mmCIF file of C-alpha atoms and ligand atoms in Angstrom:
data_model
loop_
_atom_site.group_PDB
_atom_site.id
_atom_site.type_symbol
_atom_site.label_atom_id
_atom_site.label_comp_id
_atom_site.label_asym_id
_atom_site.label_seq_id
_atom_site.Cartn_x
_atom_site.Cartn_y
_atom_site.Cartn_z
ATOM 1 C CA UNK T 285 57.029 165.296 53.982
ATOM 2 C CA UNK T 286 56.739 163.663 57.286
ATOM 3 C CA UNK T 287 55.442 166.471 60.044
ATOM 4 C CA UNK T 288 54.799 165.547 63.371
ATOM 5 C CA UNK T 289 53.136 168.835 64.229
ATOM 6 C CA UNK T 290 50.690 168.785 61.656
ATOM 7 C CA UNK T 291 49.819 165.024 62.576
ATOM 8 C CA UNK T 292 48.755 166.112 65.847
ATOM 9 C CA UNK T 293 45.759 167.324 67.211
ATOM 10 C CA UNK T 294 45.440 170.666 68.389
ATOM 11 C CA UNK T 295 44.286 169.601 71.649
ATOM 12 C CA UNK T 296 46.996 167.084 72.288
ATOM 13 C CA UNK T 297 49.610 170.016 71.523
ATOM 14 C CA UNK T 298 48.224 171.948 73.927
ATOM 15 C CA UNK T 299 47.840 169.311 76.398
ATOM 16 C CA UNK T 300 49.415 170.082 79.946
ATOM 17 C CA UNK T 301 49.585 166.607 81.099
ATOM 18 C CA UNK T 302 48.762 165.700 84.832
ATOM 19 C CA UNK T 303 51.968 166.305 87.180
ATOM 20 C CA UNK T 304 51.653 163.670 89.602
ATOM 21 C CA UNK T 305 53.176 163.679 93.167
ATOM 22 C CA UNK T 306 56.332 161.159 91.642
ATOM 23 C CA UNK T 307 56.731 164.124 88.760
ATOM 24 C CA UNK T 308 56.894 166.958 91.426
ATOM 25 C CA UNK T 309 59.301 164.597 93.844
ATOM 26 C CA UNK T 310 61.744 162.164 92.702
ATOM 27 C CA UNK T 311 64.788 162.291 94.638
ATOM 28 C CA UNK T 312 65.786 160.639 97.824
ATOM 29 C CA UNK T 313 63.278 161.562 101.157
ATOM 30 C CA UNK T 314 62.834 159.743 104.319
ATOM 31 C CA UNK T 315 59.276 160.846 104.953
ATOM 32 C CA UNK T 316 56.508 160.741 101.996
ATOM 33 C CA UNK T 317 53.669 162.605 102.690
ATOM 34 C CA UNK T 318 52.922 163.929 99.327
ATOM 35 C CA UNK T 319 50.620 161.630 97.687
ATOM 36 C CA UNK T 320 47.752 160.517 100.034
ATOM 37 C CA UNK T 321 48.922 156.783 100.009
ATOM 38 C CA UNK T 322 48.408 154.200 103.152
ATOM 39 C CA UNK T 323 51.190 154.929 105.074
ATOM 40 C CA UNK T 324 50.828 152.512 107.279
ATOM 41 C CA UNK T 325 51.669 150.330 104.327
ATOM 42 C CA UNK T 326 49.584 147.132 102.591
ATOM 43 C CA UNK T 327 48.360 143.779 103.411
ATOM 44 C CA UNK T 328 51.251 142.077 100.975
ATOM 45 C CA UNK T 329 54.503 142.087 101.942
ATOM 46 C CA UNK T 330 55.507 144.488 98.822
ATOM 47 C CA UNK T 331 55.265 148.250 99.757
ATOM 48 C CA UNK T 332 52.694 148.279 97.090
ATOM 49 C CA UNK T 333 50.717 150.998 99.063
ATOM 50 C CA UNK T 334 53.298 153.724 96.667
ATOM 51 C CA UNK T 335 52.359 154.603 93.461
ATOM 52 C CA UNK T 336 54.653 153.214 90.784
ATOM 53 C CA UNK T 337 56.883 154.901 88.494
ATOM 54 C CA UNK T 338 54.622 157.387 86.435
ATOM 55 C CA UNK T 339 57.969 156.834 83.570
ATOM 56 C CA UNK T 340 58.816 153.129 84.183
ATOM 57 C CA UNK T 341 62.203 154.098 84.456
ATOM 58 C CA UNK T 342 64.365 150.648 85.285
ATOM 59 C CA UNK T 343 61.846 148.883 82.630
ATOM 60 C CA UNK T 344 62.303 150.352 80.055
ATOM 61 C CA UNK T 345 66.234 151.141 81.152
ATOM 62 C CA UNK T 346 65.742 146.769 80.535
ATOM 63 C CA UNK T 347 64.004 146.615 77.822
ATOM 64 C CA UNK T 348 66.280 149.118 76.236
ATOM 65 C CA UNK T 349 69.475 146.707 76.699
ATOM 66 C CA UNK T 350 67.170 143.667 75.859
ATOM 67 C CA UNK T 351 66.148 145.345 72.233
ATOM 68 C CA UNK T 352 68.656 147.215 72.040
ATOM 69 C CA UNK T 353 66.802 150.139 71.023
ATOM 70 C CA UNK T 354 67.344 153.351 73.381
ATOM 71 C CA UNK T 355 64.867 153.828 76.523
ATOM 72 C CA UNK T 356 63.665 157.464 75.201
ATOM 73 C CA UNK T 357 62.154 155.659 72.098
ATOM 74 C CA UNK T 358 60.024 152.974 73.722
ATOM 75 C CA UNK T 359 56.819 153.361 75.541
ATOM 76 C CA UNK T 360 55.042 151.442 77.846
ATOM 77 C CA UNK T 361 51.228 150.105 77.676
ATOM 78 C CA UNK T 362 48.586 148.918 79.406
ATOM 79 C CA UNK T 363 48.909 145.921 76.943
ATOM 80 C CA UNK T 364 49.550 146.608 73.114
ATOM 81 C CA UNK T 365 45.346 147.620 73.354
ATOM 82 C CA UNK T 366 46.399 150.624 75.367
ATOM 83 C CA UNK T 367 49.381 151.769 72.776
ATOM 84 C CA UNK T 368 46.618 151.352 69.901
ATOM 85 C CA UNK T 369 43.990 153.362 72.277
ATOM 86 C CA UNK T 370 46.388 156.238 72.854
ATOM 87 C CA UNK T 371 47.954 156.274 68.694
ATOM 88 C CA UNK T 372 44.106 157.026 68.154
ATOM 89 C CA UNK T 373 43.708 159.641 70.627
ATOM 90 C CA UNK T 374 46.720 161.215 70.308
ATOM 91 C CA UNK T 375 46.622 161.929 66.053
ATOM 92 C CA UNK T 376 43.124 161.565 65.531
ATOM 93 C CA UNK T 377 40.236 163.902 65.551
ATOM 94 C CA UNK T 378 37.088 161.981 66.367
ATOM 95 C CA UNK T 379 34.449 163.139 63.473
ATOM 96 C CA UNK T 380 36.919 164.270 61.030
ATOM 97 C CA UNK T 381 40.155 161.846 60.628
ATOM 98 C CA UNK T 382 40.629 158.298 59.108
ATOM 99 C CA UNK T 383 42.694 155.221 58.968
ATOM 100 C CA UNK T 384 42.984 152.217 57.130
ATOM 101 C CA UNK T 385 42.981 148.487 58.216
ATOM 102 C CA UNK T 386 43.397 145.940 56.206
ATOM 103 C CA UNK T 387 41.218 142.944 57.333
ATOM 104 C CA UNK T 388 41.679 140.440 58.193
ATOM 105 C CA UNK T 389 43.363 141.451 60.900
ATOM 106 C CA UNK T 390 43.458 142.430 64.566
ATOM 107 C CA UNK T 391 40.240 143.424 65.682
ATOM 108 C CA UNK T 392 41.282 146.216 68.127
ATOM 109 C CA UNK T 393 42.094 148.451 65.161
ATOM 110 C CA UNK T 394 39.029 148.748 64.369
ATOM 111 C CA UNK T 395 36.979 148.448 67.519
ATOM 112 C CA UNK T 396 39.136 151.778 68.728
ATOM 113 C CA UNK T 397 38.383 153.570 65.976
ATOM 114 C CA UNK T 398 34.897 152.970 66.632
ATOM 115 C CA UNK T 399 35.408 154.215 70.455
ATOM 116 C CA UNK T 400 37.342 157.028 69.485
ATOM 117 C CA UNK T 401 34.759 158.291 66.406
ATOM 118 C CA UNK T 402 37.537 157.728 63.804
ATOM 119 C CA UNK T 403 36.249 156.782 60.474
ATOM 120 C CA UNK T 404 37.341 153.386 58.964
ATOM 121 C CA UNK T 405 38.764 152.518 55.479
ATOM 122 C CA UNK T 406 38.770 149.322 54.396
ATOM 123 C CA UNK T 407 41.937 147.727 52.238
ATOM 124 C CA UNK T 408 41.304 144.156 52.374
ATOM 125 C CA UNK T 409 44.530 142.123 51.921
ATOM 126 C CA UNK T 410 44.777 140.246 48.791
ATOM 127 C CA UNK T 411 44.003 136.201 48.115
ATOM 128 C CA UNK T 412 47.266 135.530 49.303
ATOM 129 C CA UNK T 413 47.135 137.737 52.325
ATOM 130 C CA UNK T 414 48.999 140.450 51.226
ATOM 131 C CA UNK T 415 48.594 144.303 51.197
ATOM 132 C CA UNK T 416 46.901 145.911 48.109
ATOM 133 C CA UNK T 417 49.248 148.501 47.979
ATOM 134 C CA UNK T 418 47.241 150.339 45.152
ATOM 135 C CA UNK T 419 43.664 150.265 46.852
ATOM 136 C CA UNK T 420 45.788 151.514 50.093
ATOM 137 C CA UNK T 421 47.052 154.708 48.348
ATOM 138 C CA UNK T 422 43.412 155.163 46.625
ATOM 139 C CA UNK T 423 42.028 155.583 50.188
ATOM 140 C CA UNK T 424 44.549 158.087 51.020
ATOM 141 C CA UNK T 425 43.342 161.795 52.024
ATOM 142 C CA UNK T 426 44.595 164.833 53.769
ATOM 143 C CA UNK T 427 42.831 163.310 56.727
ATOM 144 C CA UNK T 428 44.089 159.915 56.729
ATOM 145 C CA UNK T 429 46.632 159.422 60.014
ATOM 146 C CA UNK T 430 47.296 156.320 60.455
ATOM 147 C CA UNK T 431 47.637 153.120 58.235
ATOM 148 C CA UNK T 432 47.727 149.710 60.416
ATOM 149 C CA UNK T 433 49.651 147.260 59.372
ATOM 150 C CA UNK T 434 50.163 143.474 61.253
ATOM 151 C CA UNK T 435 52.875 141.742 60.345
ATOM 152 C CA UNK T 436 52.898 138.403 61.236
ATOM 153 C CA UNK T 437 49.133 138.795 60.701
ATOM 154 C CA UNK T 438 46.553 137.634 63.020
ATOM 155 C CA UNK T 439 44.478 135.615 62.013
ATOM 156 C CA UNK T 440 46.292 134.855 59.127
ATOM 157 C CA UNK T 441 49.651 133.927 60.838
ATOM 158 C CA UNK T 442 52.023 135.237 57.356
ATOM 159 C CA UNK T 443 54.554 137.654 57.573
ATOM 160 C CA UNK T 444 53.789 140.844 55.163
ATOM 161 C CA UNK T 445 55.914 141.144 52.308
ATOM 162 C CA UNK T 446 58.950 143.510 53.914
ATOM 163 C CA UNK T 447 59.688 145.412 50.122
ATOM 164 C CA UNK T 448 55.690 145.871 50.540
ATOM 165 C CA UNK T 449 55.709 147.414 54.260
ATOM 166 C CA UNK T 450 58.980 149.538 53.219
ATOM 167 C CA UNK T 451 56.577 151.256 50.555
ATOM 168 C CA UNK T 452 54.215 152.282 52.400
ATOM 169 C CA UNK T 453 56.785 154.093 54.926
ATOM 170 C CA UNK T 454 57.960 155.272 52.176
ATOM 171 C CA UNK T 455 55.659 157.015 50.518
ATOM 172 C CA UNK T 456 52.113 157.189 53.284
ATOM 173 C CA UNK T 457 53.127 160.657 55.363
ATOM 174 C CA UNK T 458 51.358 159.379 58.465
ATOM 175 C CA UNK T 459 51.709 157.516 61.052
ATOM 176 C CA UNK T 460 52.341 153.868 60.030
ATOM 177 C CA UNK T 461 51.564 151.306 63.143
ATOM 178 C CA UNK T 462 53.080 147.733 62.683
ATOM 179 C CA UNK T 463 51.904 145.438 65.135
ATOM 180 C CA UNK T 464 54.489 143.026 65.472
ATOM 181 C CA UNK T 465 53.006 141.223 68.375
ATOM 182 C CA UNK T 466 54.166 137.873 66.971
ATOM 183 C CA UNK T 467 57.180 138.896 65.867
ATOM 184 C CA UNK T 468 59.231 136.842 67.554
ATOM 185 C CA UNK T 469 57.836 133.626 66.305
ATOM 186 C CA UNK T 470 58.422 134.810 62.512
ATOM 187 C CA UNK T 471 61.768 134.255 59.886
ATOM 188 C CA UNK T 472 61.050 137.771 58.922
ATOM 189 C CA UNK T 473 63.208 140.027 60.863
ATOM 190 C CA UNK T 474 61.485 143.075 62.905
ATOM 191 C CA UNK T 475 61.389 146.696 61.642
ATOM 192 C CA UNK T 476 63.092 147.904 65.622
ATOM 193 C CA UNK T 477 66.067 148.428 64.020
ATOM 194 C CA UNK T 478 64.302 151.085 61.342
ATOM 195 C CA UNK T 479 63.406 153.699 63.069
ATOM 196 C CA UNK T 480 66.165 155.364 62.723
ATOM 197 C CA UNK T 481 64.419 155.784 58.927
ATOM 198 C CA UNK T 482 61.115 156.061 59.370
ATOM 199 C CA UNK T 483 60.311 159.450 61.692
ATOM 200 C CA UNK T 484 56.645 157.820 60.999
ATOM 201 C CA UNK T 485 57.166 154.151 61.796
ATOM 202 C CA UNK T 486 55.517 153.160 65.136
ATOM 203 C CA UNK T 487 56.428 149.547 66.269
ATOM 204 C CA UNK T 488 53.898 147.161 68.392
ATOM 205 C CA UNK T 489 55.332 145.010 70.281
ATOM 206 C CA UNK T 490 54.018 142.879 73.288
ATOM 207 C CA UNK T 491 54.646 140.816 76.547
ATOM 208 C CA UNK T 492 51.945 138.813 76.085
ATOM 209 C CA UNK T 493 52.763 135.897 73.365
ATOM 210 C CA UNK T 494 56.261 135.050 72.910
ATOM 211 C CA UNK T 495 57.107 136.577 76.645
ATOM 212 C CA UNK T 496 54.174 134.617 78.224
ATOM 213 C CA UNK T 497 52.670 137.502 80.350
ATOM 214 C CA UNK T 498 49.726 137.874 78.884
ATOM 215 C CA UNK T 499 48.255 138.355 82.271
ATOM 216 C CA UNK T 500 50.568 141.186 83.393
ATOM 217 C CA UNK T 501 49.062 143.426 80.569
ATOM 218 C CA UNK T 502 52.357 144.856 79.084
ATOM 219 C CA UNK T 503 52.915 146.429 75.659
ATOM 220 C CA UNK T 504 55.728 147.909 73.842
ATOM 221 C CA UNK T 505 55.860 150.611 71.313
ATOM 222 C CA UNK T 506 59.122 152.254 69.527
ATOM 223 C CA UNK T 507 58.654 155.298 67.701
ATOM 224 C CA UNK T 508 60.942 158.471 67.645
ATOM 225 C CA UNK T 509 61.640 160.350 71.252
ATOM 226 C CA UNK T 510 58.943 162.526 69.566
ATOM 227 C CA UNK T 511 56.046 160.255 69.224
ATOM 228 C CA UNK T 512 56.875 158.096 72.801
ATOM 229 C CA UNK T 513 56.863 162.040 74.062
ATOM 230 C CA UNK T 514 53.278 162.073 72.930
ATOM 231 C CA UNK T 515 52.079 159.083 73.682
ATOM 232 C CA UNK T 516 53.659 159.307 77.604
ATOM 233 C CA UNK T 517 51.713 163.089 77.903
ATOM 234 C CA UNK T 518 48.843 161.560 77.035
ATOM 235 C CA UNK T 519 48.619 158.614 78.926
ATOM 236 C CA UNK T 520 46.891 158.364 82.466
ATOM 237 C CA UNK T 521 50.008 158.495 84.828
ATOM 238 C CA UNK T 522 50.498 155.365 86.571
ATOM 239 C CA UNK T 523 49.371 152.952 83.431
ATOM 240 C CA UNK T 524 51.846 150.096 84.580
ATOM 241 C CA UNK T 525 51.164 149.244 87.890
ATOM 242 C CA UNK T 526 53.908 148.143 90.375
ATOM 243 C CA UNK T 527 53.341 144.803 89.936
ATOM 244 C CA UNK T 528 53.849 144.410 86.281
ATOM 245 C CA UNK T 529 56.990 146.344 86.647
ATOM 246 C CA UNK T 530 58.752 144.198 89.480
ATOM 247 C CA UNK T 531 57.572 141.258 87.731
ATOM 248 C CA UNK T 532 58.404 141.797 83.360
ATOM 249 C CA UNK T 533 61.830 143.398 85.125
ATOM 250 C CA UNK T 534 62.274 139.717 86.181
ATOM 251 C CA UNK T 535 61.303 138.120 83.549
ATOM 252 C CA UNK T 536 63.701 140.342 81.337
ATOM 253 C CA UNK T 537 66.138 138.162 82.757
ATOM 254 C CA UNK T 538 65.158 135.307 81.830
ATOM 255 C CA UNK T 539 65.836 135.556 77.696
ATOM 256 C CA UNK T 540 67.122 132.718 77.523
ATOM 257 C CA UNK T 541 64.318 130.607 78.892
ATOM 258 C CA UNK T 542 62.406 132.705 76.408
ATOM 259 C CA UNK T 543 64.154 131.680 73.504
ATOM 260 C CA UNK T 544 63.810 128.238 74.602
ATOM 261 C CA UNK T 545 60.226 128.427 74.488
ATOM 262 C CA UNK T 546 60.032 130.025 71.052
ATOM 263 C CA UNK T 547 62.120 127.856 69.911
ATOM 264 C CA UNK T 548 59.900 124.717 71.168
ATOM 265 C CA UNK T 549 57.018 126.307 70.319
ATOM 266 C CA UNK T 550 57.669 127.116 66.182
ATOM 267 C CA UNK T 551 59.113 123.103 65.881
ATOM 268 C CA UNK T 552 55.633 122.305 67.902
ATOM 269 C CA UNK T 553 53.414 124.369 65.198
ATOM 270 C CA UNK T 554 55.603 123.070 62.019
ATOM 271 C CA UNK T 555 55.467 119.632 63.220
ATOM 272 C CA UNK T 556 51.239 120.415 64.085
ATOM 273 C CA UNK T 557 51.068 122.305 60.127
ATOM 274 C CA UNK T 558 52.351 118.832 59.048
ATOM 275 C CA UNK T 559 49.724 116.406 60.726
ATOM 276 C CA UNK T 560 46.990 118.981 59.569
ATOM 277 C CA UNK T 561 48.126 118.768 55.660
ATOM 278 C CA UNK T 562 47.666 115.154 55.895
ATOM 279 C CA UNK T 563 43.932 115.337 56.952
ATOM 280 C CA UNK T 564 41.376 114.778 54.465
ATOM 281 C CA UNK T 565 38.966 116.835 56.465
ATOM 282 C CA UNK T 566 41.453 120.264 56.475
ATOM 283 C CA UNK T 567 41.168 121.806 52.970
ATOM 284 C CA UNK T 568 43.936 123.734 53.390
ATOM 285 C CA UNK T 569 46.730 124.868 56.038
ATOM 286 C CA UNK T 570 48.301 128.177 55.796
ATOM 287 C CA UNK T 571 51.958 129.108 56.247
ATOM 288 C CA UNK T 572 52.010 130.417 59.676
ATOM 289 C CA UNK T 573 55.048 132.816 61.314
ATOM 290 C CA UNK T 574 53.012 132.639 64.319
ATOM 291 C CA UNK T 575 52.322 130.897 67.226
ATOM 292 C CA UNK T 576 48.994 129.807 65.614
ATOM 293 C CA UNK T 577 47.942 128.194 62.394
ATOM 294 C CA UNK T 578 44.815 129.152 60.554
ATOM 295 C CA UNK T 579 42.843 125.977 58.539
ATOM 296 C CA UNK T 580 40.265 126.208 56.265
ATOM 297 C CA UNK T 581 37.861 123.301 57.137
ATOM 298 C CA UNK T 582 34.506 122.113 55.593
ATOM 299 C CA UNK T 583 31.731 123.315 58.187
ATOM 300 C CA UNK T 584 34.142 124.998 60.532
ATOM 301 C CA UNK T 585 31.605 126.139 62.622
ATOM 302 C CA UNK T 586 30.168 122.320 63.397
ATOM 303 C CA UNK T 587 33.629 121.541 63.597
ATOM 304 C CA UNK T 588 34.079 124.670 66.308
ATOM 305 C CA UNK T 589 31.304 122.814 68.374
ATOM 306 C CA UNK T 590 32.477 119.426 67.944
ATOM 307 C CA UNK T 591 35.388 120.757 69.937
ATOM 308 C CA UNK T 592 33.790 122.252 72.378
ATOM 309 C CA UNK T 593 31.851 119.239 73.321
ATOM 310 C CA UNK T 594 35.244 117.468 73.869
ATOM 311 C CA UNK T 595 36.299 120.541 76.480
ATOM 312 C CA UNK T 596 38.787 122.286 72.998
ATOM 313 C CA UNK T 597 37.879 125.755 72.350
ATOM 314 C CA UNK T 598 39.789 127.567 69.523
ATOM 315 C CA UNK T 599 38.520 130.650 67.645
ATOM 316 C CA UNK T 600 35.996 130.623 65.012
ATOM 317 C CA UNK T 601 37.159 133.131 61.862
ATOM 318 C CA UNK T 602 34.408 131.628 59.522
ATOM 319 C CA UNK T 603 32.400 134.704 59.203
ATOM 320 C CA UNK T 604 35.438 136.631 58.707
ATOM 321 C CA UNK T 605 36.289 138.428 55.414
ATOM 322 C CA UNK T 606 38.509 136.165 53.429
ATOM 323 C CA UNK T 607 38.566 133.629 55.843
ATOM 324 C CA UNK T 608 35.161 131.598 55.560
ATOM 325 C CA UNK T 609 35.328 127.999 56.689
ATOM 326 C CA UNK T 610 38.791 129.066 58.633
ATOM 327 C CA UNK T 611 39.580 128.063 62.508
ATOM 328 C CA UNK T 612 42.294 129.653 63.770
ATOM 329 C CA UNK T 613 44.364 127.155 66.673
ATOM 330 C CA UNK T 614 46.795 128.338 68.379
ATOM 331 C CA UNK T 615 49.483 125.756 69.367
ATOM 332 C CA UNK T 616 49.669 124.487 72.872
ATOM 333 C CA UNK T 617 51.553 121.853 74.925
ATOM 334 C CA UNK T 618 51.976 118.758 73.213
ATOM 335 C CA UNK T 619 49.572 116.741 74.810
ATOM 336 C CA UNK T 620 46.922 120.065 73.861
ATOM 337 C CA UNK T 621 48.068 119.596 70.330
ATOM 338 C CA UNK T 622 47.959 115.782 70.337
ATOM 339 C CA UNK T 623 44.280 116.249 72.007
ATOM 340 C CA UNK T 624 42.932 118.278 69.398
ATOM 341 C CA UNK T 625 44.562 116.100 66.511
ATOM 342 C CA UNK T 626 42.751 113.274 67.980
ATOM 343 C CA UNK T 627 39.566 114.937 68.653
ATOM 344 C CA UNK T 628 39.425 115.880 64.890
ATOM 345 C CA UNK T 629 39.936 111.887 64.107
ATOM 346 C CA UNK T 630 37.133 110.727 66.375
ATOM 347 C CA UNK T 631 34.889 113.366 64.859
ATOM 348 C CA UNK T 632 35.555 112.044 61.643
ATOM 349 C CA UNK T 633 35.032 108.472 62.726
ATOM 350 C CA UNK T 634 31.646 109.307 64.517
ATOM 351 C CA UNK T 635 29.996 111.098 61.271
HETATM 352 C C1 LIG G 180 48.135 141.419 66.492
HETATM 353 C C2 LIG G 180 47.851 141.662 67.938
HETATM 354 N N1 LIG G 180 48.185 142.837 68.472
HETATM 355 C C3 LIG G 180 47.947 143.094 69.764
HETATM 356 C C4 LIG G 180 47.345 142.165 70.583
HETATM 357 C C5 LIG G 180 47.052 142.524 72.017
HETATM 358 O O1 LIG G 180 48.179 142.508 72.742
HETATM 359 P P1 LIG G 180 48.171 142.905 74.287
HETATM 360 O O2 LIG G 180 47.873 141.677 75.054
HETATM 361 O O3 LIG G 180 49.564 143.420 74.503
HETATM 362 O O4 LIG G 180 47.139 143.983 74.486
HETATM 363 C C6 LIG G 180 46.963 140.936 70.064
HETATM 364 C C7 LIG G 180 46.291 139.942 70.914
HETATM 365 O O5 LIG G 180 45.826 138.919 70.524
HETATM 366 C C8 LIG G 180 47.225 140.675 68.699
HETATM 367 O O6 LIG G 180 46.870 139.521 68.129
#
């Protein structure tokens, strides 16, 4: 059975989080003296010499009605890294607890682990980039909290098998993260409209891809009231500045233009997938729900500086379990994708 309580660290349940000045005050005041701002005001135009919103209130009162998920079970990060940061710090207990990650995947699962002193089991996905369910429940202890799970995968760019992700909700009494950052580029339908089910199903979600705002640094997670409860104690107070709030607000207006995008972008990378199968120098093009295709190419990493010579930088997996020879591109305008299609032509010509 599913327990939140025991999940949690003592600590965390004990936690009285910081009240800040916004907590104390919220209502209407014509003088604010209460939180050693500038009150003079700031040299932009925007009052930005006030804190923000310590709860994000109209944001997430946006996102809710985008989604369609209620505001009291989404929570707000510093970027998608933060949400992963605070899952970690929240439910694990550096020295004793453990997760599993099944690479290859996002590296920020395990690089927080590694910050946070959280010991790391390894469930490498299968040939065809799916979960091993049975080496996942073999790595399975009373100390195990959280099993990560990204779905579409990065850098793989396929969608995990939905029956398969469903099982381990199912039966894994821990947390279960799905990072669904690319979500929206993907046939498979998210797991938002879950939760209801899962009381241990934490969705990932994120501004930066399909939203185009990386640089705003926003990230979404859904979880029950419970876990977003836990998450917002823990978190520093004002985690999404003032900034990010006016602007994603705005740009929650703008779904359609959104949709437009994604839409452009997923004929852009199936028409891209289909130049790449017919070159003789990719070995092989996998099936991407993404907005980036990996290839596996013979000597990827001569390949990688080929690229770079001609001013193209994409990412280099080739030392990456299960991906060897692989370069992972993610697809840009088309003139970027026409530029790199040619670039791979002349290097073939010039060998
Ligand atoms: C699977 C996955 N999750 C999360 C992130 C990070 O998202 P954010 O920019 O919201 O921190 C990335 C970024 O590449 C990603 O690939």
């Amino acid at each position: 059975m599913f327990d939140l309580n025991i999940l949690l660290r003592k600590n965390i349940k004990k936690l009285a989080p910081y009240s800040s000045a916004r907590d104390e005050f919220s209502g209407e005041a014509r003088v604010f003296l209460d939180a050693n701002e500038n009150s003079l005001g700031s040299p932009l135009l925007k009052w930005y010499n006030r804190y923000p919103d310590p709860h994000q209130q109209l944001l997430k009162k946006a996102v809710s009605s985008v989604k369609n998920i209620p505001a009291e079970k989404i929570f707000l990060g510093n970027g998608s890294d933060e949400c992963i940061d605070l899952l970690y710090r929240s439910f694990c207990n550096p020295g004793k607890d453990n997760v599993i990650i099944c690479p290859p995947t996002y590296g920020m699962y395990e690089v927080s682990a590694n910050i946070n002193d959280v010991e790391i089991r390894i469930a490498p996905l299968l040939e065809d980039f799916q979960l091993n369910l049975a080496h996942i429940e073999s790595l399975v202890d009373v100390h195990t909290k959280i099993i990560w799970l990204c779905s579409p995968n990065n850098p793989t760019g396929n969608s995990l098998n939905r029956e398969e992700l469903e099982m381990v909700l199912n039966n894994f009494e821990g947390i279960v993260a799905v990072d669904e950052a690319y979500i929206n580029f993907a046939k498979q339908k998210s797991l938002l409209q879950e939760l209801n089910d899962y009381p241990n199903l934490v969705v990932l979600q994120t501004f930066s891809k399909a939203w185009g705002l990386a640089g705003l640094r926003l990230g979404l997670a859904f979880a029950s009231k419970e876990i977003v409860d836990i998450l917002s104690k823990v978190k520093p107070p004002y985690n999404i500045n003032q900034a990010t709030q006016d602007l994603a607000l705005k740009a929650l207006e703008e779904v359609g233009q959104v949709n437009d995008m994604i839409k452009e972008i997923v004929d852009m990378r199936n028409a891209l997938a289909e130049v790449f199968e017919k070159m003789a120098i990719i070995e092989k093009v996998y099936p991407s729900d993404a907005n980036f295709i990996l290839i596996k190419i013979k000597d990827a990493k001569k390949v990688y500086d080929y690229l770079l010579t001609k001013g193209i930088v994409v990412r280099d997996r080739s030392r990456v379990l299960l991906c060897e020879d692989c370069l992972r591109v993610t697809v840009g305008t088309e003139k970027e994708n026409t530029d790199l299609v040619d670039a791979l032509i002349s290097m073939k010509n010039e060998q």
